[in-house]
Structures are given as structure tokens and as C-alpha cells.
CSV table of C-alpha atoms in Angstrom, one decimal:
chain,number,residue,atom,x,y,z
L,1,MET,CA,19.6,-11.3,9.1
L,2,LYS,CA,20.0,-8.0,9.3
L,3,LYS,CA,18.6,-6.3,12.5
L,4,TYR,CA,15.7,-3.8,12.0
L,5,THR,CA,14.5,-1.7,15.2
L,6,TYR,CA,11.9,0.7,16.2
L,7,THR,CA,11.6,3.7,19.0
L,8,ASP,CA,8.0,4.6,17.4
L,9,LYS,CA,4.5,3.3,16.3
L,10,LYS,CA,2.4,5.4,14.1
L,11,ASP,CA,-0.5,5.1,11.9
L,12,THR,CA,0.9,5.2,7.8
L,13,ARG,CA,-2.7,7.4,7.6
L,14,SER,CA,-0.9,10.0,10.0
L,15,GLY,CA,2.1,9.9,7.4
L,16,PHE,CA,-0.2,10.6,4.6
L,17,GLY,CA,-1.3,14.3,6.3
L,18,ALA,CA,2.5,14.9,6.8
L,19,GLY,CA,3.4,14.2,4.0
L,20,LEU,CA,0.4,16.2,2.5
L,21,HIS,CA,1.3,18.9,4.4
L,22,GLU,CA,4.8,19.4,3.1
L,23,VAL,CA,4.1,18.5,-0.4
L,24,GLY,CA,1.8,21.3,0.2
L,25,LYS,CA,3.8,24.1,0.9
L,26,LYS,CA,6.2,23.4,-2.1
L,27,ASN,CA,3.5,23.1,-4.8
L,28,ASN,CA,1.2,25.7,-5.2
L,29,ASN,CA,-0.5,23.3,-7.4
L,30,VAL,CA,-1.5,21.0,-4.7
L,31,VAL,CA,-5.0,20.7,-3.8
L,32,ALA,CA,-7.0,18.7,-1.0
L,33,LEU,CA,-10.4,17.0,-1.3
L,34,CYS,CA,-12.3,15.2,1.2
L,35,ALA,CA,-15.7,13.2,1.4
L,36,ASP,CA,-17.0,14.4,5.1
L,37,LEU,CA,-13.5,12.5,7.1
L,38,VAL,CA,-11.2,15.0,7.4
L,39,GLY,CA,-10.0,13.9,11.2
L,40,SER,CA,-9.6,10.0,9.6
L,41,LEU,CA,-7.5,11.0,6.6
L,42,LYS,CA,-5.2,13.3,9.1
L,43,MET,CA,-5.9,16.4,7.1
L,44,ASP,CA,-5.7,18.9,9.5
L,45,ALA,CA,-2.5,20.4,8.9
L,46,PHE,CA,-3.1,20.8,5.2
L,47,ILE,CA,-6.6,22.6,5.5
L,48,LYS,CA,-4.8,25.0,8.7
L,49,ASP,CA,-2.4,26.5,6.6
L,50,PHE,CA,-4.2,26.3,2.8
L,51,PRO,CA,-7.6,26.7,3.4
L,52,GLU,CA,-8.8,28.3,-0.2
L,53,ARG,CA,-7.0,24.7,-1.6
L,54,PHE,CA,-9.2,22.7,0.6
L,55,PHE,CA,-12.7,21.2,-0.9
L,56,GLN,CA,-14.9,19.7,1.3
L,57,ILE,CA,-17.0,18.0,-0.9
L,58,GLY,CA,-19.0,15.6,1.6
L,59,ILE,CA,-20.3,12.0,1.3
L,60,ALA,CA,-20.8,12.4,-2.2
L,61,GLU,CA,-17.2,10.5,-3.4
L,62,ALA,CA,-18.1,9.8,-6.9
L,63,ASN,CA,-18.6,13.4,-7.3
L,64,MET,CA,-15.6,14.1,-5.4
L,65,MET,CA,-13.6,12.1,-8.3
L,66,GLY,CA,-15.5,14.0,-10.5
L,67,ILE,CA,-14.1,16.9,-8.9
L,68,ALA,CA,-10.8,16.1,-8.8
L,69,ALA,CA,-10.5,15.2,-12.5
L,70,GLY,CA,-12.0,18.6,-13.7
L,71,LEU,CA,-9.3,20.4,-11.6
L,72,THR,CA,-6.7,19.0,-13.4
L,73,ILE,CA,-7.7,20.3,-16.8
L,74,GLY,CA,-6.4,23.7,-15.1
L,75,GLY,CA,-3.5,22.3,-13.7
L,76,LYS,CA,-3.9,21.5,-10.2
L,77,VAL,CA,-2.5,18.3,-8.4
L,78,PRO,CA,-5.7,16.8,-6.7
L,79,TYR,CA,-5.4,14.7,-3.6
L,80,THR,CA,-8.6,12.5,-3.1
L,81,GLY,CA,-9.1,11.4,0.7
L,82,THR,CA,-12.0,9.0,2.2
L,83,PHE,CA,-11.4,5.3,2.8
L,84,ALA,CA,-10.1,2.9,0.5
L,85,ASN,CA,-13.7,1.0,0.4
L,86,PHE,CA,-14.8,4.2,-0.7
L,87,SER,CA,-11.9,5.7,-2.9
L,88,THR,CA,-12.3,2.6,-5.3
L,89,GLY,CA,-15.5,0.3,-5.1
L,90,ARG,CA,-18.0,3.4,-4.3
L,91,VAL,CA,-16.7,5.0,-7.3
L,92,TYR,CA,-15.1,2.8,-9.8
L,93,ASP,CA,-17.0,4.1,-12.8
L,94,GLN,CA,-16.2,7.6,-12.4
L,95,ILE,CA,-12.6,6.6,-11.8
L,96,ARG,CA,-12.5,4.2,-14.6
L,97,GLN,CA,-14.5,6.7,-17.4
L,98,SER,CA,-13.1,10.2,-15.5
L,99,ILE,CA,-9.4,9.5,-14.3
L,100,ALA,CA,-8.1,7.0,-15.7
L,101,TYR,CA,-9.1,6.9,-19.5
L,102,SER,CA,-8.1,10.2,-19.7
L,103,GLY,CA,-5.3,10.0,-17.8
L,104,LYS,CA,-5.9,12.6,-15.4
L,105,ASN,CA,-3.2,13.7,-12.7
L,106,VAL,CA,-5.4,12.7,-10.7
L,107,LYS,CA,-3.8,11.1,-6.8
L,108,ILE,CA,-6.3,9.0,-5.4
L,109,CYS,CA,-5.8,8.3,-1.2
L,110,ALA,CA,-7.2,5.8,0.7
L,111,SER,CA,-6.6,5.3,4.0
L,112,HIS,CA,-8.2,2.3,6.5
L,113,ALA,CA,-7.6,-0.4,3.8
L,114,GLY,CA,-7.7,-3.9,4.4
L,115,LEU,CA,-8.5,-6.3,7.5
L,116,THR,CA,-6.9,-3.6,10.0
L,117,LEU,CA,-9.4,-0.9,9.6
L,118,GLY,CA,-11.4,-3.3,12.3
L,119,GLU,CA,-14.2,-3.5,14.3
L,120,ASP,CA,-15.8,-1.5,11.2
L,121,GLY,CA,-16.1,-5.0,9.9
L,122,ALA,CA,-16.8,-6.1,6.3
L,123,THR,CA,-18.9,-3.5,4.5
L,124,HIS,CA,-15.8,-0.6,5.6
L,125,GLN,CA,-12.8,-3.6,4.8
L,126,ILE,CA,-11.9,-3.8,1.2
L,127,LEU,CA,-10.0,-6.8,0.1
L,128,GLU,CA,-10.2,-6.2,-3.7
L,129,ASP,CA,-9.2,-2.6,-3.8
L,130,ILE,CA,-5.4,-3.3,-5.3
L,131,GLY,CA,-6.7,-5.5,-7.8
L,132,LEU,CA,-9.2,-3.1,-8.7
L,133,MET,CA,-7.0,-0.6,-9.3
L,134,LYS,CA,-4.2,-2.3,-10.8
L,135,MET,CA,-6.5,-3.7,-14.0
L,136,LEU,CA,-7.1,0.2,-14.9
L,137,PRO,CA,-4.5,1.1,-17.6
L,138,GLY,CA,-2.3,3.8,-16.6
L,139,MET,CA,-2.8,3.5,-13.1
L,140,THR,CA,0.0,3.5,-10.7
L,141,VAL,CA,-1.0,1.1,-7.2
L,142,ILE,CA,1.7,2.6,-4.5
L,143,ASN,CA,0.9,0.4,-0.2
L,144,PRO,CA,3.7,2.0,2.2
L,145,CYS,CA,5.1,0.0,4.7
L,146,ASP,CA,5.2,2.4,7.7
L,147,TYR,CA,4.6,6.0,8.6
L,148,ASN,CA,7.9,7.4,7.1
L,149,GLN,CA,7.9,5.8,3.5
L,150,THR,CA,3.9,7.2,3.7
L,151,LYS,CA,5.0,10.3,3.9
L,152,ALA,CA,7.8,10.1,1.7
L,153,ALA,CA,5.5,8.4,-0.9
L,154,THR,CA,2.2,11.3,-1.1
L,155,ILE,CA,5.7,13.6,-1.5
L,156,ALA,CA,6.6,11.3,-4.3
L,157,ILE,CA,3.3,11.2,-6.5
L,158,ALA,CA,3.4,15.4,-6.7
L,159,ASP,CA,5.8,15.4,-9.1
L,160,TYR,CA,4.6,11.8,-11.3
L,161,ASP,CA,2.2,12.9,-14.0
L,162,GLY,CA,-1.0,10.9,-13.7
L,163,PRO,CA,-3.3,9.2,-11.8
L,164,VAL,CA,-1.6,7.2,-9.2
L,165,TYR,CA,-3.8,5.2,-6.0
L,166,LEU,CA,-1.9,5.2,-2.8
L,167,ARG,CA,-3.3,3.2,0.1
L,168,PHE,CA,-1.9,3.3,3.7
L,169,GLY,CA,-3.9,2.0,6.9
L,170,ARG,CA,-5.9,2.6,10.4
L,171,PRO,CA,-3.7,1.2,13.1
L,172,VAL,CA,-0.3,1.9,14.4
L,173,VAL,CA,2.4,0.0,13.3
L,174,PRO,CA,6.2,0.3,13.8
L,175,ILE,CA,8.3,2.9,12.0
L,176,PHE,CA,11.5,1.5,11.2
L,177,THR,CA,12.4,3.1,7.6
L,178,ASP,CA,14.5,6.1,7.0
L,179,PRO,CA,13.0,9.4,8.0
L,180,ASP,CA,14.8,11.1,4.8
L,181,GLN,CA,14.4,8.0,2.6
L,182,LYS,CA,14.2,8.8,-1.2
L,183,PHE,CA,10.7,7.5,-2.5
L,184,GLU,CA,11.1,5.8,-6.1
L,185,ILE,CA,8.0,4.7,-7.4
L,186,GLY,CA,8.0,1.3,-9.5
L,187,LYS,CA,11.7,0.6,-7.7
L,188,ALA,CA,11.5,-2.3,-4.9
L,189,TRP,CA,13.5,-2.2,-1.8
L,190,MET,CA,15.8,-4.8,-0.9
L,191,VAL,CA,15.2,-5.1,2.9
L,192,ASN,CA,17.7,-8.2,3.7
L,193,GLU,CA,19.7,-10.3,1.7
L,194,GLY,CA,18.7,-13.9,1.6
L,195,THR,CA,19.8,-17.5,-0.8
L,196,ASP,CA,17.5,-19.4,0.7
L,197,VAL,CA,13.7,-18.2,0.0
L,198,THR,CA,12.3,-15.4,-1.3
L,199,ILE,CA,9.7,-13.4,0.9
L,200,ILE,CA,8.0,-10.2,-1.2
L,201,ALA,CA,5.9,-7.8,1.3
L,202,THR,CA,4.4,-5.2,1.1
L,203,GLY,CA,2.4,-2.6,3.3
L,204,HIS,CA,1.5,-3.8,6.5
L,205,LEU,CA,2.4,-6.8,5.7
L,206,VAL,CA,6.1,-5.9,5.6
L,207,TRP,CA,7.4,-5.7,9.1
L,208,GLU,CA,5.5,-9.3,9.8
L,209,ALA,CA,8.2,-10.1,6.8
L,210,ILE,CA,10.6,-8.9,9.1
L,211,GLN,CA,10.0,-10.4,12.1
L,212,ALA,CA,9.6,-14.1,10.4
L,213,GLY,CA,12.7,-13.5,8.8
L,214,GLU,CA,14.4,-14.0,12.2
L,215,GLN,CA,12.5,-16.6,12.9
L,216,LEU,CA,14.0,-18.0,10.2
L,217,ALA,CA,17.3,-17.1,10.6
L,218,SER,CA,17.0,-18.9,14.1
L,219,LEU,CA,16.0,-22.0,12.1
L,220,GLY,CA,18.8,-21.8,9.9
L,221,ILE,CA,16.7,-20.3,6.5
L,222,ASP,CA,18.4,-17.6,5.2
L,223,ALA,CA,15.6,-15.6,3.9
L,224,GLU,CA,15.6,-12.7,1.0
L,225,ILE,CA,13.1,-10.0,2.1
L,226,ILE,CA,11.8,-7.3,-0.5
L,227,ASN,CA,9.4,-4.5,0.5
L,228,ILE,CA,7.2,-4.1,-2.8
L,229,HIS,CA,6.1,-0.8,-2.5
L,230,THR,CA,4.9,-0.2,-5.9
L,231,ILE,CA,2.6,-2.5,-7.0
L,232,LYS,CA,2.1,-1.3,-10.4
L,233,PRO,CA,4.5,-0.7,-11.9
L,234,LEU,CA,5.8,-3.8,-10.9
L,235,ASP,CA,9.7,-3.8,-10.4
L,236,GLU,CA,10.4,-7.2,-12.3
L,237,GLU,CA,14.0,-7.0,-12.1
L,238,ALA,CA,14.4,-7.3,-8.6
L,239,ILE,CA,12.1,-10.3,-8.4
L,240,LEU,CA,13.5,-12.4,-11.1
L,241,LYS,CA,16.8,-11.4,-9.6
L,242,SER,CA,15.7,-12.6,-6.6
L,243,VAL,CA,14.3,-15.9,-7.6
L,244,ALA,CA,16.6,-16.5,-9.8
L,245,LYS,CA,19.2,-16.8,-7.0
L,246,THR,CA,16.6,-18.7,-4.0
L,247,GLY,CA,14.4,-20.8,-6.6
L,248,CYS,CA,11.1,-20.2,-4.6
L,249,VAL,CA,9.0,-17.3,-3.7
L,250,VAL,CA,6.3,-16.6,-0.7
L,251,THR,CA,4.3,-13.4,-1.0
L,252,ALA,CA,2.4,-11.9,1.9
L,253,GLU,CA,-0.4,-8.9,1.4
L,254,GLU,CA,-3.3,-8.0,3.4
L,255,HIS,CA,-6.1,-8.3,0.7
L,256,ASN,CA,-7.2,-11.1,-1.0
L,257,ARG,CA,-5.4,-13.4,-2.3
L,258,LEU,CA,-6.9,-13.3,-6.1
L,259,GLY,CA,-6.0,-10.1,-7.5
L,260,GLY,CA,-3.0,-8.3,-5.5
L,261,LEU,CA,0.3,-8.4,-5.2
L,262,GLY,CA,0.7,-12.2,-5.2
L,263,ASP,CA,-0.7,-12.7,-8.9
L,264,SER,CA,1.4,-9.9,-10.4
L,265,VAL,CA,4.3,-11.9,-8.9
L,266,SER,CA,3.0,-15.0,-10.3
L,267,GLN,CA,2.4,-13.1,-13.8
L,268,VAL,CA,5.8,-12.5,-14.1
L,269,LEU,CA,7.7,-15.8,-12.9
L,270,VAL,CA,5.3,-17.7,-15.6
L,271,LYS,CA,6.4,-15.2,-18.0
L,272,ASN,CA,10.3,-15.6,-17.2
L,273,ASN,CA,11.4,-18.2,-14.8
L,274,PRO,CA,8.5,-20.5,-13.0
L,275,ALA,CA,9.2,-21.5,-9.6
L,276,PRO,CA,6.7,-22.7,-6.1
L,277,GLN,CA,4.8,-19.6,-4.9
L,278,GLU,CA,3.0,-19.6,-1.2
L,279,TYR,CA,0.6,-16.8,-0.4
L,280,VAL,CA,-0.6,-15.2,3.0
L,281,ALA,CA,-3.7,-13.3,2.1
L,282,VAL,CA,-6.8,-13.6,2.7
L,283,ASN,CA,-8.3,-16.6,1.3
L,284,ASP,CA,-11.0,-15.3,-1.2
L,285,SER,CA,-13.7,-14.2,2.1
L,286,PHE,CA,-14.9,-10.9,3.7
L,287,GLY,CA,-13.5,-10.1,6.5
L,288,GLU,CA,-15.6,-9.0,9.8
L,289,SER,CA,-15.7,-7.4,13.1
L,290,GLY,CA,-12.4,-7.6,15.4
L,291,THR,CA,-9.4,-5.3,17.1
L,292,PRO,CA,-6.4,-5.7,14.0
L,293,ALA,CA,-4.6,-7.6,15.5
L,294,GLN,CA,-7.6,-10.5,15.9
L,295,LEU,CA,-8.3,-10.0,12.6
L,296,MET,CA,-4.5,-10.0,11.4
L,297,GLU,CA,-4.1,-13.4,13.5
L,298,LYS,CA,-7.3,-15.6,12.4
L,299,TYR,CA,-6.8,-14.2,8.7
L,300,GLY,CA,-3.5,-15.5,8.4
L,301,LEU,CA,-1.4,-12.4,8.3
L,302,ASN,CA,1.2,-12.3,10.6
L,303,ALA,CA,4.8,-13.6,10.8
L,304,ALA,CA,3.8,-16.8,11.8
L,305,ASN,CA,2.2,-17.8,8.9
L,306,ILE,CA,5.0,-16.2,6.8
L,307,VAL,CA,7.4,-18.4,8.3
L,308,SER,CA,5.1,-21.8,7.8
L,309,ALA,CA,4.4,-20.3,4.0
L,310,ALA,CA,8.2,-20.1,3.5
L,311,GLN,CA,9.2,-23.6,5.1
L,312,LYS,CA,6.4,-24.8,3.0
L,313,VAL,CA,7.7,-23.7,-0.3
L,314,ILE,CA,11.3,-24.6,0.0
L,315,LYS,CA,9.9,-27.7,0.6
L,316,ARG,CA,8.7,-27.7,-3.2
L,317,LYS,CA,11.9,-26.5,-4.7
């Protein structure tokens, strides 16, 4: 098992803020819109240096999406910012009609995704957003794993022509990817090569998958770990190549078991190479209030549950 270490922890939303500021320096067409959550979205540096390119819309998320769609007609590259729940569920009609249907070049940037929003509870958490967004024709869906990868993704999507949903989070998590990485939309990252089981993880669950891989190695199980940061378009080639070798797969995500990464992987396998699969995800329920760590433990989104899933799926081969 390849060793991954970290010297610092940061929230992935701060990676978005740093990336937005950086891309603002490079591209004068980049503009930012926010629904009264500037601090939470870490947009302060962008606003300080480019005040004429920032629009505070207030608590009017649907209006924000419509304005963003309109700005693209004039050649702007708008980044919208609010919580994931308000970036998707609250404004799904506006995204579908005004952005996705006409292929508008809007970057929908969503913080506080999943359970790890924490104490704000189920009304502010969202576990359905990946499913909602990946079902929209032409929508690219990205869910990076740490600060560095989120920063790199934020920069990369400015050069991508088309609507993008970029998902990130609130809690501090280990920084373990390269600060100078090149982010390739639609290209999986091989975290660790192995032969016994494929573990496909996204977002905060990538670090948990790495910890699980180390635990499995101590049990004599050689896990192949893949970071799927782009859920749509999915790197089907990487998935099929890995599962052809290992013969089984575990998917791990901070999302509902229905409609997320696991479902996308299942579709690929069913069409090409059926194999046993286990899911590490929220089992079709809403969240609740609690610290991020408490919620990840209660809902089974941690290294221990990935280890258990890997052991179970290996027995099914």
C-alpha cells in the first residue's frame, strides 16, 4: 500500500476560495455571484481584488442562477456560490431551464455538501445533489477530495465550456494531493494499485479509503484505490480496467446510496463487466444534527466501514 501523509488540514471550501481568486487573476471574464454567504464560500479575496466582478444577490438563489445564465451571453464566466442544498434542490427548475437546457457556461459552486455540514442538520444538509445534477444532460459533476484538488478544479473549470457543478465541504480534512497538480476533468486518479479489491471513492471519502487501504494491507488484502473526482463524465475505462483485475468493487461517497457515484459505477459494470459491488453511502435517509465526525461514524462513512465492505465483497467473488 502506497503511503500518503499530510502536514496540514483545511476545508475544501477554502480551496475553492483560493482557486477562485487565482482564476480571477488569469481571466478577466470570470465573475462571481453569491447568495449572502460570502464568508462561508471564502470569496473574500476575490471580492477585495475584483469588486467590479462580484455580485451580491442576497438570499435569492433562483434569481442568482438566472442572472448567471444571462451573464454568459455577454461572454462572462460566472461562478455562483451558496450551500449545496440551496445550489441544487432549491433552484433545480432554474438550473434545468436556464442553464442546462441551453448549455450555459455557468459554474455552480456548492459548499457545505453532504452530512459534514454538521450541526445545521437535515434541512441544510443535502445527500441527493449528485443525483440531481448528474441527471441533467450536459452537466459536468465534480467532487474533489482535499484543499489542493478543490483549488485545482476551481481553476480548471474556467477553461471548460459548459455548465459545471462543483461540490465541496465545510470540515477541515487532510491535504494529501499535489499542490501543483494538473486537474483533468473526467480523468480518474489512481491512488494505489492493487489486485484483490477495487475501492472507488469521491470527495471526503477518498482519505477514508486510503486509511482503509492501510488497514486492509495489514490483513493481507491488496486494495486498488481510485479517486473519482469527476462523477460525470465518468472515467469508465479506469473503472473497467481495475475491476477486470480485482473482480470486485466498493464505492464510497458522502451521498445517498441512490443516485450517486455507486449507481454510476453499477451502470458501467452492468453494461460491460458485471462484478460484485458493495456501497459505502447513506442508506436512503436524511441526515441529522451532529459534529461531522459523529455523523460520519453514525452513517457508516469511514475507513472501518470501507474495510468491512471490502471484506464482504471479496467473499462474493
